[in-house]
């Protein structure tokens, strides 16, 4: 099973990227979690750019999505919203036949609970016909307090939740 991890934060020491790296480390041998680190290279979504040959970063993103069995999005909320860079990336997947029906999990890693962004993101994903896996939608509040000084996840509860989310996402579609 191949899970594509997408972080909603471009920050070098992003806690959400750290959560995805923790998910990768926690995943069973049969599950590969690979991070897509190119959403910062995507142009601003513009239907005029989306012709027969989309911009190369868009092609690379869509290929990575197509080659995955499921997506795990880990994101903070910014001012109670979805970070623009993540919404922009998702806009490039609207109507992408390889995205429709894709199993998706959401990790909300924010200073607070990130509930506003999580609800908005789930609404966007539903509208895009993703198959949201409820057991893989989790909240890791006060996320910065759960990393060690090296930026690795150091919280047993959060690690257990991530592990359960990855396992749920990796279940074959019912
Ligand atoms: C522009 C901006 C807006 C933010 N807005 C919120 C918010 O609405 N709710 C919240 O819980 N945290 C908010 N935060 C704090 C983030 O949750 C926190 O910085 C988190 O660590 C960012 O994720 P990252 O570590 O993956 O970059 C905001 C941070 C930034 C930079």
mmCIF file with all atom_site columns, C-alpha atoms and ligand atoms in Angstrom:
data_model
loop_
_atom_site.group_PDB
_atom_site.id
_atom_site.type_symbol
_atom_site.label_atom_id
_atom_site.label_alt_id
_atom_site.label_comp_id
_atom_site.label_asym_id
_atom_site.label_entity_id
_atom_site.label_seq_id
_atom_site.pdbx_PDB_ins_code
_atom_site.Cartn_x
_atom_site.Cartn_y
_atom_site.Cartn_z
_atom_site.occupancy
_atom_site.B_iso_or_equiv
_atom_site.pdbx_formal_charge
_atom_site.auth_seq_id
_atom_site.auth_comp_id
_atom_site.auth_asym_id
_atom_site.auth_atom_id
_atom_site.pdbx_PDB_model_num
ATOM   1   C CA  . UNK A 1 1   ? 0.000   0.000  0.000   1.00 0.00 ? 1   UNK A CA  1
ATOM   2   C CA  . UNK A 1 2   ? 1.345   3.394  -0.970  1.00 0.00 ? 2   UNK A CA  1
ATOM   3   C CA  . UNK A 1 3   ? 0.308   6.470  0.979   1.00 0.00 ? 3   UNK A CA  1
ATOM   4   C CA  . UNK A 1 4   ? 1.266   9.911  -0.281  1.00 0.00 ? 4   UNK A CA  1
ATOM   5   C CA  . UNK A 1 5   ? 1.853   12.391 2.531   1.00 0.00 ? 5   UNK A CA  1
ATOM   6   C CA  . UNK A 1 6   ? 1.142   16.052 1.848   1.00 0.00 ? 6   UNK A CA  1
ATOM   7   C CA  . UNK A 1 7   ? 2.048   18.728 4.389   1.00 0.00 ? 7   UNK A CA  1
ATOM   8   C CA  . UNK A 1 8   ? 0.028   21.920 4.453   1.00 0.00 ? 8   UNK A CA  1
ATOM   9   C CA  . UNK A 1 9   ? 3.058   23.830 5.746   1.00 0.00 ? 9   UNK A CA  1
ATOM   10  C CA  . UNK A 1 10  ? 6.141   24.754 3.751   1.00 0.00 ? 10  UNK A CA  1
ATOM   11  C CA  . UNK A 1 11  ? 8.041   25.761 6.883   1.00 0.00 ? 11  UNK A CA  1
ATOM   12  C CA  . UNK A 1 12  ? 11.470  24.134 7.099   1.00 0.00 ? 12  UNK A CA  1
ATOM   13  C CA  . UNK A 1 13  ? 10.799  22.945 10.652  1.00 0.00 ? 13  UNK A CA  1
ATOM   14  C CA  . UNK A 1 14  ? 7.105   22.296 10.095  1.00 0.00 ? 14  UNK A CA  1
ATOM   15  C CA  . UNK A 1 15  ? 5.456   20.207 12.758  1.00 0.00 ? 15  UNK A CA  1
ATOM   16  C CA  . UNK A 1 16  ? 2.997   18.873 10.188  1.00 0.00 ? 16  UNK A CA  1
ATOM   17  C CA  . UNK A 1 17  ? 5.839   17.631 8.009   1.00 0.00 ? 17  UNK A CA  1
ATOM   18  C CA  . UNK A 1 18  ? 7.297   16.082 11.177  1.00 0.00 ? 18  UNK A CA  1
ATOM   19  C CA  . UNK A 1 19  ? 3.973   14.304 11.814  1.00 0.00 ? 19  UNK A CA  1
ATOM   20  C CA  . UNK A 1 20  ? 4.082   12.829 8.310   1.00 0.00 ? 20  UNK A CA  1
ATOM   21  C CA  . UNK A 1 21  ? 7.664   11.685 8.829   1.00 0.00 ? 21  UNK A CA  1
ATOM   22  C CA  . UNK A 1 22  ? 6.533   10.077 12.089  1.00 0.00 ? 22  UNK A CA  1
ATOM   23  C CA  . UNK A 1 23  ? 3.686   8.361  10.211  1.00 0.00 ? 23  UNK A CA  1
ATOM   24  C CA  . UNK A 1 24  ? 6.238   7.048  7.735   1.00 0.00 ? 24  UNK A CA  1
ATOM   25  C CA  . UNK A 1 25  ? 8.373   5.651  10.546  1.00 0.00 ? 25  UNK A CA  1
ATOM   26  C CA  . UNK A 1 26  ? 5.380   4.142  12.367  1.00 0.00 ? 26  UNK A CA  1
ATOM   27  C CA  . UNK A 1 27  ? 3.835   2.497  9.317   1.00 0.00 ? 27  UNK A CA  1
ATOM   28  C CA  . UNK A 1 28  ? 3.956   -1.284 9.077   1.00 0.00 ? 28  UNK A CA  1
ATOM   29  C CA  . UNK A 1 29  ? 6.346   -2.806 6.517   1.00 0.00 ? 29  UNK A CA  1
ATOM   30  C CA  . UNK A 1 30  ? 3.521   -3.372 4.059   1.00 0.00 ? 30  UNK A CA  1
ATOM   31  C CA  . UNK A 1 31  ? 2.711   0.356  3.967   1.00 0.00 ? 31  UNK A CA  1
ATOM   32  C CA  . UNK A 1 32  ? 4.999   2.922  2.326   1.00 0.00 ? 32  UNK A CA  1
ATOM   33  C CA  . UNK A 1 33  ? 4.366   6.532  3.337   1.00 0.00 ? 33  UNK A CA  1
ATOM   34  C CA  . UNK A 1 34  ? 6.165   8.926  0.991   1.00 0.00 ? 34  UNK A CA  1
ATOM   35  C CA  . UNK A 1 35  ? 6.049   12.679 1.321   1.00 0.00 ? 35  UNK A CA  1
ATOM   36  C CA  . UNK A 1 36  ? 5.327   14.866 -1.678  1.00 0.00 ? 36  UNK A CA  1
ATOM   37  C CA  . UNK A 1 37  ? 7.446   17.944 -1.126  1.00 0.00 ? 37  UNK A CA  1
ATOM   38  C CA  . UNK A 1 38  ? 6.607   19.870 -4.269  1.00 0.00 ? 38  UNK A CA  1
ATOM   39  C CA  . UNK A 1 39  ? 3.408   21.748 -3.464  1.00 0.00 ? 39  UNK A CA  1
ATOM   40  C CA  . UNK A 1 40  ? 5.435   24.931 -3.014  1.00 0.00 ? 40  UNK A CA  1
ATOM   41  C CA  . UNK A 1 41  ? 6.552   24.620 -6.669  1.00 0.00 ? 41  UNK A CA  1
ATOM   42  C CA  . UNK A 1 42  ? 3.028   24.513 -8.067  1.00 0.00 ? 42  UNK A CA  1
ATOM   43  C CA  . UNK A 1 43  ? 1.948   27.668 -9.891  1.00 0.00 ? 43  UNK A CA  1
ATOM   44  C CA  . UNK A 1 44  ? -1.148  29.485 -8.684  1.00 0.00 ? 44  UNK A CA  1
ATOM   45  C CA  . UNK A 1 45  ? -4.054  27.512 -10.031 1.00 0.00 ? 45  UNK A CA  1
ATOM   46  C CA  . UNK A 1 46  ? -5.310  28.968 -13.266 1.00 0.00 ? 46  UNK A CA  1
ATOM   47  C CA  . UNK A 1 47  ? -7.563  26.990 -15.602 1.00 0.00 ? 47  UNK A CA  1
ATOM   48  C CA  . UNK A 1 48  ? -5.807  28.685 -18.543 1.00 0.00 ? 48  UNK A CA  1
ATOM   49  C CA  . UNK A 1 49  ? -2.580  26.856 -17.621 1.00 0.00 ? 49  UNK A CA  1
ATOM   50  C CA  . UNK A 1 50  ? -4.333  23.519 -17.419 1.00 0.00 ? 50  UNK A CA  1
ATOM   51  C CA  . UNK A 1 51  ? -4.299  22.327 -20.998 1.00 0.00 ? 51  UNK A CA  1
ATOM   52  C CA  . UNK A 1 52  ? -3.108  19.163 -22.714 1.00 0.00 ? 52  UNK A CA  1
ATOM   53  C CA  . UNK A 1 53  ? 0.326   19.592 -21.136 1.00 0.00 ? 53  UNK A CA  1
ATOM   54  C CA  . UNK A 1 54  ? 0.028   21.106 -17.657 1.00 0.00 ? 54  UNK A CA  1
ATOM   55  C CA  . UNK A 1 55  ? 3.040   22.836 -16.064 1.00 0.00 ? 55  UNK A CA  1
ATOM   56  C CA  . UNK A 1 56  ? 5.656   20.184 -15.115 1.00 0.00 ? 56  UNK A CA  1
ATOM   57  C CA  . UNK A 1 57  ? 5.217   20.559 -11.322 1.00 0.00 ? 57  UNK A CA  1
ATOM   58  C CA  . UNK A 1 58  ? 1.489   19.919 -11.795 1.00 0.00 ? 58  UNK A CA  1
ATOM   59  C CA  . UNK A 1 59  ? 2.217   16.830 -13.880 1.00 0.00 ? 59  UNK A CA  1
ATOM   60  C CA  . UNK A 1 60  ? 4.571   15.543 -11.192 1.00 0.00 ? 60  UNK A CA  1
ATOM   61  C CA  . UNK A 1 61  ? 1.972   16.166 -8.473  1.00 0.00 ? 61  UNK A CA  1
ATOM   62  C CA  . UNK A 1 62  ? -0.826  14.431 -10.372 1.00 0.00 ? 62  UNK A CA  1
ATOM   63  C CA  . UNK A 1 63  ? 1.444   11.459 -11.148 1.00 0.00 ? 63  UNK A CA  1
ATOM   64  C CA  . UNK A 1 64  ? 2.352   11.103 -7.476  1.00 0.00 ? 64  UNK A CA  1
ATOM   65  C CA  . UNK A 1 65  ? -1.356  11.157 -6.590  1.00 0.00 ? 65  UNK A CA  1
ATOM   66  C CA  . UNK A 1 66  ? -2.193  8.647  -9.324  1.00 0.00 ? 66  UNK A CA  1
ATOM   67  C CA  . UNK A 1 67  ? 0.519   6.263  -8.123  1.00 0.00 ? 67  UNK A CA  1
ATOM   68  C CA  . UNK A 1 68  ? -0.715  6.307  -4.518  1.00 0.00 ? 68  UNK A CA  1
ATOM   69  C CA  . UNK A 1 69  ? -3.486  4.234  -2.960  1.00 0.00 ? 69  UNK A CA  1
ATOM   70  C CA  . UNK A 1 70  ? -4.338  6.912  -0.409  1.00 0.00 ? 70  UNK A CA  1
ATOM   71  C CA  . UNK A 1 71  ? -3.377  10.427 0.659   1.00 0.00 ? 71  UNK A CA  1
ATOM   72  C CA  . UNK A 1 72  ? -2.546  11.617 4.156   1.00 0.00 ? 72  UNK A CA  1
ATOM   73  C CA  . UNK A 1 73  ? -2.774  15.385 4.471   1.00 0.00 ? 73  UNK A CA  1
ATOM   74  C CA  . UNK A 1 74  ? -1.298  16.946 7.598   1.00 0.00 ? 74  UNK A CA  1
ATOM   75  C CA  . UNK A 1 75  ? -1.979  20.626 7.962   1.00 0.00 ? 75  UNK A CA  1
ATOM   76  C CA  . UNK A 1 76  ? -2.106  23.548 10.361  1.00 0.00 ? 76  UNK A CA  1
ATOM   77  C CA  . UNK A 1 77  ? -4.863  26.100 10.184  1.00 0.00 ? 77  UNK A CA  1
ATOM   78  C CA  . UNK A 1 78  ? -4.002  29.655 9.288   1.00 0.00 ? 78  UNK A CA  1
ATOM   79  C CA  . UNK A 1 79  ? -6.416  32.272 10.637  1.00 0.00 ? 79  UNK A CA  1
ATOM   80  C CA  . UNK A 1 80  ? -9.065  29.559 10.962  1.00 0.00 ? 80  UNK A CA  1
ATOM   81  C CA  . UNK A 1 81  ? -8.634  28.583 7.309   1.00 0.00 ? 81  UNK A CA  1
ATOM   82  C CA  . UNK A 1 82  ? -6.878  26.090 5.066   1.00 0.00 ? 82  UNK A CA  1
ATOM   83  C CA  . UNK A 1 83  ? -3.320  27.299 4.266   1.00 0.00 ? 83  UNK A CA  1
ATOM   84  C CA  . UNK A 1 84  ? -3.384  28.851 0.807   1.00 0.00 ? 84  UNK A CA  1
ATOM   85  C CA  . UNK A 1 85  ? -0.589  26.641 -0.473  1.00 0.00 ? 85  UNK A CA  1
ATOM   86  C CA  . UNK A 1 86  ? -2.617  23.514 0.351   1.00 0.00 ? 86  UNK A CA  1
ATOM   87  C CA  . UNK A 1 87  ? -5.853  24.841 -1.131  1.00 0.00 ? 87  UNK A CA  1
ATOM   88  C CA  . UNK A 1 88  ? -3.912  25.800 -4.251  1.00 0.00 ? 88  UNK A CA  1
ATOM   89  C CA  . UNK A 1 89  ? -2.533  22.273 -4.530  1.00 0.00 ? 89  UNK A CA  1
ATOM   90  C CA  . UNK A 1 90  ? -6.003  20.778 -4.123  1.00 0.00 ? 90  UNK A CA  1
ATOM   91  C CA  . UNK A 1 91  ? -7.409  23.110 -6.770  1.00 0.00 ? 91  UNK A CA  1
ATOM   92  C CA  . UNK A 1 92  ? -5.042  21.435 -9.257  1.00 0.00 ? 92  UNK A CA  1
ATOM   93  C CA  . UNK A 1 93  ? -6.699  18.102 -8.415  1.00 0.00 ? 93  UNK A CA  1
ATOM   94  C CA  . UNK A 1 94  ? -10.312 19.189 -8.873  1.00 0.00 ? 94  UNK A CA  1
ATOM   95  C CA  . UNK A 1 95  ? -11.824 16.889 -11.525 1.00 0.00 ? 95  UNK A CA  1
ATOM   96  C CA  . UNK A 1 96  ? -8.581  14.896 -11.757 1.00 0.00 ? 96  UNK A CA  1
ATOM   97  C CA  . UNK A 1 97  ? -9.899  11.386 -12.481 1.00 0.00 ? 97  UNK A CA  1
ATOM   98  C CA  . UNK A 1 98  ? -7.080  9.894  -10.408 1.00 0.00 ? 98  UNK A CA  1
ATOM   99  C CA  . UNK A 1 99  ? -8.185  11.891 -7.368  1.00 0.00 ? 99  UNK A CA  1
ATOM   100 C CA  . UNK A 1 100 ? -11.879 11.076 -7.513  1.00 0.00 ? 100 UNK A CA  1
ATOM   101 C CA  . UNK A 1 101 ? -12.617 8.259  -5.058  1.00 0.00 ? 101 UNK A CA  1
ATOM   102 C CA  . UNK A 1 102 ? -9.117  8.431  -3.546  1.00 0.00 ? 102 UNK A CA  1
ATOM   103 C CA  . UNK A 1 103 ? -8.943  7.428  0.106   1.00 0.00 ? 103 UNK A CA  1
ATOM   104 C CA  . UNK A 1 104 ? -7.874  10.444 2.159   1.00 0.00 ? 104 UNK A CA  1
ATOM   105 C CA  . UNK A 1 105 ? -6.954  10.959 5.800   1.00 0.00 ? 105 UNK A CA  1
ATOM   106 C CA  . UNK A 1 106 ? -6.446  14.317 7.510   1.00 0.00 ? 106 UNK A CA  1
ATOM   107 C CA  . UNK A 1 107 ? -4.146  15.152 10.394  1.00 0.00 ? 107 UNK A CA  1
ATOM   108 C CA  . UNK A 1 108 ? -4.743  18.573 11.940  1.00 0.00 ? 108 UNK A CA  1
ATOM   109 C CA  . UNK A 1 109 ? -1.592  19.795 13.632  1.00 0.00 ? 109 UNK A CA  1
ATOM   110 C CA  . UNK A 1 110 ? -2.117  23.288 14.963  1.00 0.00 ? 110 UNK A CA  1
ATOM   111 C CA  . UNK A 1 111 ? -1.462  25.419 18.005  1.00 0.00 ? 111 UNK A CA  1
ATOM   112 C CA  . UNK A 1 112 ? -5.133  25.057 18.947  1.00 0.00 ? 112 UNK A CA  1
ATOM   113 C CA  . UNK A 1 113 ? -7.278  22.210 17.666  1.00 0.00 ? 113 UNK A CA  1
ATOM   114 C CA  . UNK A 1 114 ? -7.382  23.444 14.087  1.00 0.00 ? 114 UNK A CA  1
ATOM   115 C CA  . UNK A 1 115 ? -11.057 22.564 13.865  1.00 0.00 ? 115 UNK A CA  1
ATOM   116 C CA  . UNK A 1 116 ? -12.026 25.396 11.545  1.00 0.00 ? 116 UNK A CA  1
ATOM   117 C CA  . UNK A 1 117 ? -9.483  24.358 8.924   1.00 0.00 ? 117 UNK A CA  1
ATOM   118 C CA  . UNK A 1 118 ? -10.276 20.682 9.407   1.00 0.00 ? 118 UNK A CA  1
ATOM   119 C CA  . UNK A 1 119 ? -13.994 21.199 8.810   1.00 0.00 ? 119 UNK A CA  1
ATOM   120 C CA  . UNK A 1 120 ? -13.289 23.396 5.787   1.00 0.00 ? 120 UNK A CA  1
ATOM   121 C CA  . UNK A 1 121 ? -10.801 20.881 4.384   1.00 0.00 ? 121 UNK A CA  1
ATOM   122 C CA  . UNK A 1 122 ? -13.206 17.966 4.811   1.00 0.00 ? 122 UNK A CA  1
ATOM   123 C CA  . UNK A 1 123 ? -15.884 19.960 2.988   1.00 0.00 ? 123 UNK A CA  1
ATOM   124 C CA  . UNK A 1 124 ? -13.457 20.675 0.130   1.00 0.00 ? 124 UNK A CA  1
ATOM   125 C CA  . UNK A 1 125 ? -12.392 17.028 -0.057  1.00 0.00 ? 125 UNK A CA  1
ATOM   126 C CA  . UNK A 1 126 ? -16.006 15.822 -0.048  1.00 0.00 ? 126 UNK A CA  1
ATOM   127 C CA  . UNK A 1 127 ? -16.835 18.242 -2.832  1.00 0.00 ? 127 UNK A CA  1
ATOM   128 C CA  . UNK A 1 128 ? -13.881 16.874 -4.793  1.00 0.00 ? 128 UNK A CA  1
ATOM   129 C CA  . UNK A 1 129 ? -15.316 13.340 -4.365  1.00 0.00 ? 129 UNK A CA  1
ATOM   130 C CA  . UNK A 1 130 ? -12.514 12.063 -2.182  1.00 0.00 ? 130 UNK A CA  1
ATOM   131 C CA  . UNK A 1 131 ? -13.292 9.019  -0.069  1.00 0.00 ? 131 UNK A CA  1
ATOM   132 C CA  . UNK A 1 132 ? -12.616 10.403 3.391   1.00 0.00 ? 132 UNK A CA  1
ATOM   133 C CA  . UNK A 1 133 ? -11.624 7.667  5.829   1.00 0.00 ? 133 UNK A CA  1
ATOM   134 C CA  . UNK A 1 134 ? -13.187 8.796  9.145   1.00 0.00 ? 134 UNK A CA  1
ATOM   135 C CA  . UNK A 1 135 ? -10.790 6.750  11.308  1.00 0.00 ? 135 UNK A CA  1
ATOM   136 C CA  . UNK A 1 136 ? -7.917  8.551  9.588   1.00 0.00 ? 136 UNK A CA  1
ATOM   137 C CA  . UNK A 1 137 ? -9.141  12.043 10.478  1.00 0.00 ? 137 UNK A CA  1
ATOM   138 C CA  . UNK A 1 138 ? -7.327  13.061 13.638  1.00 0.00 ? 138 UNK A CA  1
ATOM   139 C CA  . UNK A 1 139 ? -6.471  16.156 15.629  1.00 0.00 ? 139 UNK A CA  1
ATOM   140 C CA  . UNK A 1 140 ? -3.126  16.731 17.255  1.00 0.00 ? 140 UNK A CA  1
ATOM   141 C CA  . UNK A 1 141 ? -3.647  19.893 19.271  1.00 0.00 ? 141 UNK A CA  1
ATOM   142 C CA  . UNK A 1 142 ? -0.837  21.992 20.740  1.00 0.00 ? 142 UNK A CA  1
ATOM   143 C CA  . UNK A 1 143 ? 1.339   20.241 18.208  1.00 0.00 ? 143 UNK A CA  1
ATOM   144 C CA  . UNK A 1 144 ? 4.610   22.049 18.891  1.00 0.00 ? 144 UNK A CA  1
ATOM   145 C CA  . UNK A 1 145 ? 4.649   20.790 22.476  1.00 0.00 ? 145 UNK A CA  1
ATOM   146 C CA  . UNK A 1 146 ? 4.631   17.220 21.158  1.00 0.00 ? 146 UNK A CA  1
ATOM   147 C CA  . UNK A 1 147 ? 7.953   17.388 19.318  1.00 0.00 ? 147 UNK A CA  1
ATOM   148 C CA  . UNK A 1 148 ? 11.395  17.081 20.830  1.00 0.00 ? 148 UNK A CA  1
ATOM   149 C CA  . UNK A 1 149 ? 14.087  19.762 20.251  1.00 0.00 ? 149 UNK A CA  1
ATOM   150 C CA  . UNK A 1 150 ? 15.236  17.902 17.117  1.00 0.00 ? 150 UNK A CA  1
ATOM   151 C CA  . UNK A 1 151 ? 11.722  18.246 15.707  1.00 0.00 ? 151 UNK A CA  1
ATOM   152 C CA  . UNK A 1 152 ? 10.726  14.584 15.991  1.00 0.00 ? 152 UNK A CA  1
ATOM   153 C CA  . UNK A 1 153 ? 7.423   13.415 17.410  1.00 0.00 ? 153 UNK A CA  1
ATOM   154 C CA  . UNK A 1 154 ? 7.854   12.694 21.117  1.00 0.00 ? 154 UNK A CA  1
ATOM   155 C CA  . UNK A 1 155 ? 4.327   12.074 22.355  1.00 0.00 ? 155 UNK A CA  1
ATOM   156 C CA  . UNK A 1 156 ? 3.027   8.538  22.829  1.00 0.00 ? 156 UNK A CA  1
ATOM   157 C CA  . UNK A 1 157 ? -0.631  9.497  22.513  1.00 0.00 ? 157 UNK A CA  1
ATOM   158 C CA  . UNK A 1 158 ? -0.076  11.338 19.249  1.00 0.00 ? 158 UNK A CA  1
ATOM   159 C CA  . UNK A 1 159 ? 2.094   8.506  17.921  1.00 0.00 ? 159 UNK A CA  1
ATOM   160 C CA  . UNK A 1 160 ? -0.615  5.963  18.717  1.00 0.00 ? 160 UNK A CA  1
ATOM   161 C CA  . UNK A 1 161 ? -3.249  8.095  16.986  1.00 0.00 ? 161 UNK A CA  1
ATOM   162 C CA  . UNK A 1 162 ? -1.065  8.474  13.908  1.00 0.00 ? 162 UNK A CA  1
ATOM   163 C CA  . UNK A 1 163 ? -0.440  4.746  13.823  1.00 0.00 ? 163 UNK A CA  1
ATOM   164 C CA  . UNK A 1 164 ? -4.156  4.018  13.961  1.00 0.00 ? 164 UNK A CA  1
ATOM   165 C CA  . UNK A 1 165 ? -4.826  6.562  11.218  1.00 0.00 ? 165 UNK A CA  1
ATOM   166 C CA  . UNK A 1 166 ? -2.216  5.014  8.921   1.00 0.00 ? 166 UNK A CA  1
ATOM   167 C CA  . UNK A 1 167 ? -3.623  1.542  9.571   1.00 0.00 ? 167 UNK A CA  1
ATOM   168 C CA  . UNK A 1 168 ? -7.161  2.702  8.768   1.00 0.00 ? 168 UNK A CA  1
ATOM   169 C CA  . UNK A 1 169 ? -5.999  4.426  5.604   1.00 0.00 ? 169 UNK A CA  1
ATOM   170 C CA  . UNK A 1 170 ? -4.158  1.308  4.489   1.00 0.00 ? 170 UNK A CA  1
ATOM   171 C CA  . UNK A 1 171 ? -7.210  -0.958 4.776   1.00 0.00 ? 171 UNK A CA  1
ATOM   172 C CA  . UNK A 1 172 ? -8.402  -2.076 1.377   1.00 0.00 ? 172 UNK A CA  1
ATOM   173 C CA  . UNK A 1 173 ? -11.434 -0.136 0.175   1.00 0.00 ? 173 UNK A CA  1
ATOM   174 C CA  . UNK A 1 174 ? -14.697 -1.714 1.308   1.00 0.00 ? 174 UNK A CA  1
HETATM 175 C C1  . LIG B 2 .   ? -0.242  32.838 9.531   1.00 0.00 ? 1   LIG B C1  1
HETATM 176 C C2  . LIG B 2 .   ? -0.537  31.911 10.677  1.00 0.00 ? 1   LIG B C2  1
HETATM 177 C C3  . LIG B 2 .   ? -1.835  31.773 11.137  1.00 0.00 ? 1   LIG B C3  1
HETATM 178 C C4  . LIG B 2 .   ? -2.126  30.885 12.165  1.00 0.00 ? 1   LIG B C4  1
HETATM 179 N N1  . LIG B 2 .   ? -3.428  30.714 12.551  1.00 0.00 ? 1   LIG B N1  1
HETATM 180 C C5  . LIG B 2 .   ? -3.724  29.758 13.454  1.00 0.00 ? 1   LIG B C5  1
HETATM 181 C C6  . LIG B 2 .   ? -5.086  29.438 13.755  1.00 0.00 ? 1   LIG B C6  1
HETATM 182 O O1  . LIG B 2 .   ? -6.018  30.009 13.225  1.00 0.00 ? 1   LIG B O1  1
HETATM 183 N N2  . LIG B 2 .   ? -5.313  28.452 14.643  1.00 0.00 ? 1   LIG B N2  1
HETATM 184 C C7  . LIG B 2 .   ? -4.294  27.750 15.245  1.00 0.00 ? 1   LIG B C7  1
HETATM 185 O O2  . LIG B 2 .   ? -4.551  26.821 15.995  1.00 0.00 ? 1   LIG B O2  1
HETATM 186 N N3  . LIG B 2 .   ? -2.998  28.036 14.981  1.00 0.00 ? 1   LIG B N3  1
HETATM 187 C C8  . LIG B 2 .   ? -2.706  29.010 14.094  1.00 0.00 ? 1   LIG B C8  1
HETATM 188 N N4  . LIG B 2 .   ? -1.391  29.286 13.813  1.00 0.00 ? 1   LIG B N4  1
HETATM 189 C C9  . LIG B 2 .   ? -0.334  28.579 14.542  1.00 0.00 ? 1   LIG B C9  1
HETATM 190 C C10 . LIG B 2 .   ? 0.018   27.269 13.872  1.00 0.00 ? 1   LIG B C10 1
HETATM 191 O O3  . LIG B 2 .   ? -0.941  26.289 14.216  1.00 0.00 ? 1   LIG B O3  1
HETATM 192 C C11 . LIG B 2 .   ? 1.400   26.797 14.317  1.00 0.00 ? 1   LIG B C11 1
HETATM 193 O O4  . LIG B 2 .   ? 2.352   27.786 13.969  1.00 0.00 ? 1   LIG B O4  1
HETATM 194 C C12 . LIG B 2 .   ? 1.764   25.473 13.681  1.00 0.00 ? 1   LIG B C12 1
HETATM 195 O O5  . LIG B 2 .   ? 2.956   25.004 14.273  1.00 0.00 ? 1   LIG B O5  1
HETATM 196 C C13 . LIG B 2 .   ? 1.986   25.653 12.180  1.00 0.00 ? 1   LIG B C13 1
HETATM 197 O O6  . LIG B 2 .   ? 2.203   24.388 11.577  1.00 0.00 ? 1   LIG B O6  1
HETATM 198 P P1  . LIG B 2 .   ? 3.672   23.953 11.085  1.00 0.00 ? 1   LIG B P1  1
HETATM 199 O O7  . LIG B 2 .   ? 4.508   23.768 12.330  1.00 0.00 ? 1   LIG B O7  1
HETATM 200 O O8  . LIG B 2 .   ? 3.444   22.660 10.374  1.00 0.00 ? 1   LIG B O8  1
HETATM 201 O O9  . LIG B 2 .   ? 4.247   25.021 10.220  1.00 0.00 ? 1   LIG B O9  1
HETATM 202 C C14 . LIG B 2 .   ? -1.088  30.163 12.785  1.00 0.00 ? 1   LIG B C14 1
HETATM 203 C C15 . LIG B 2 .   ? 0.224   30.326 12.323  1.00 0.00 ? 1   LIG B C15 1
HETATM 204 C C16 . LIG B 2 .   ? 0.506   31.172 11.275  1.00 0.00 ? 1   LIG B C16 1
HETATM 205 C C17 . LIG B 2 .   ? 1.924   31.296 10.787  1.00 0.00 ? 1   LIG B C17 1
#
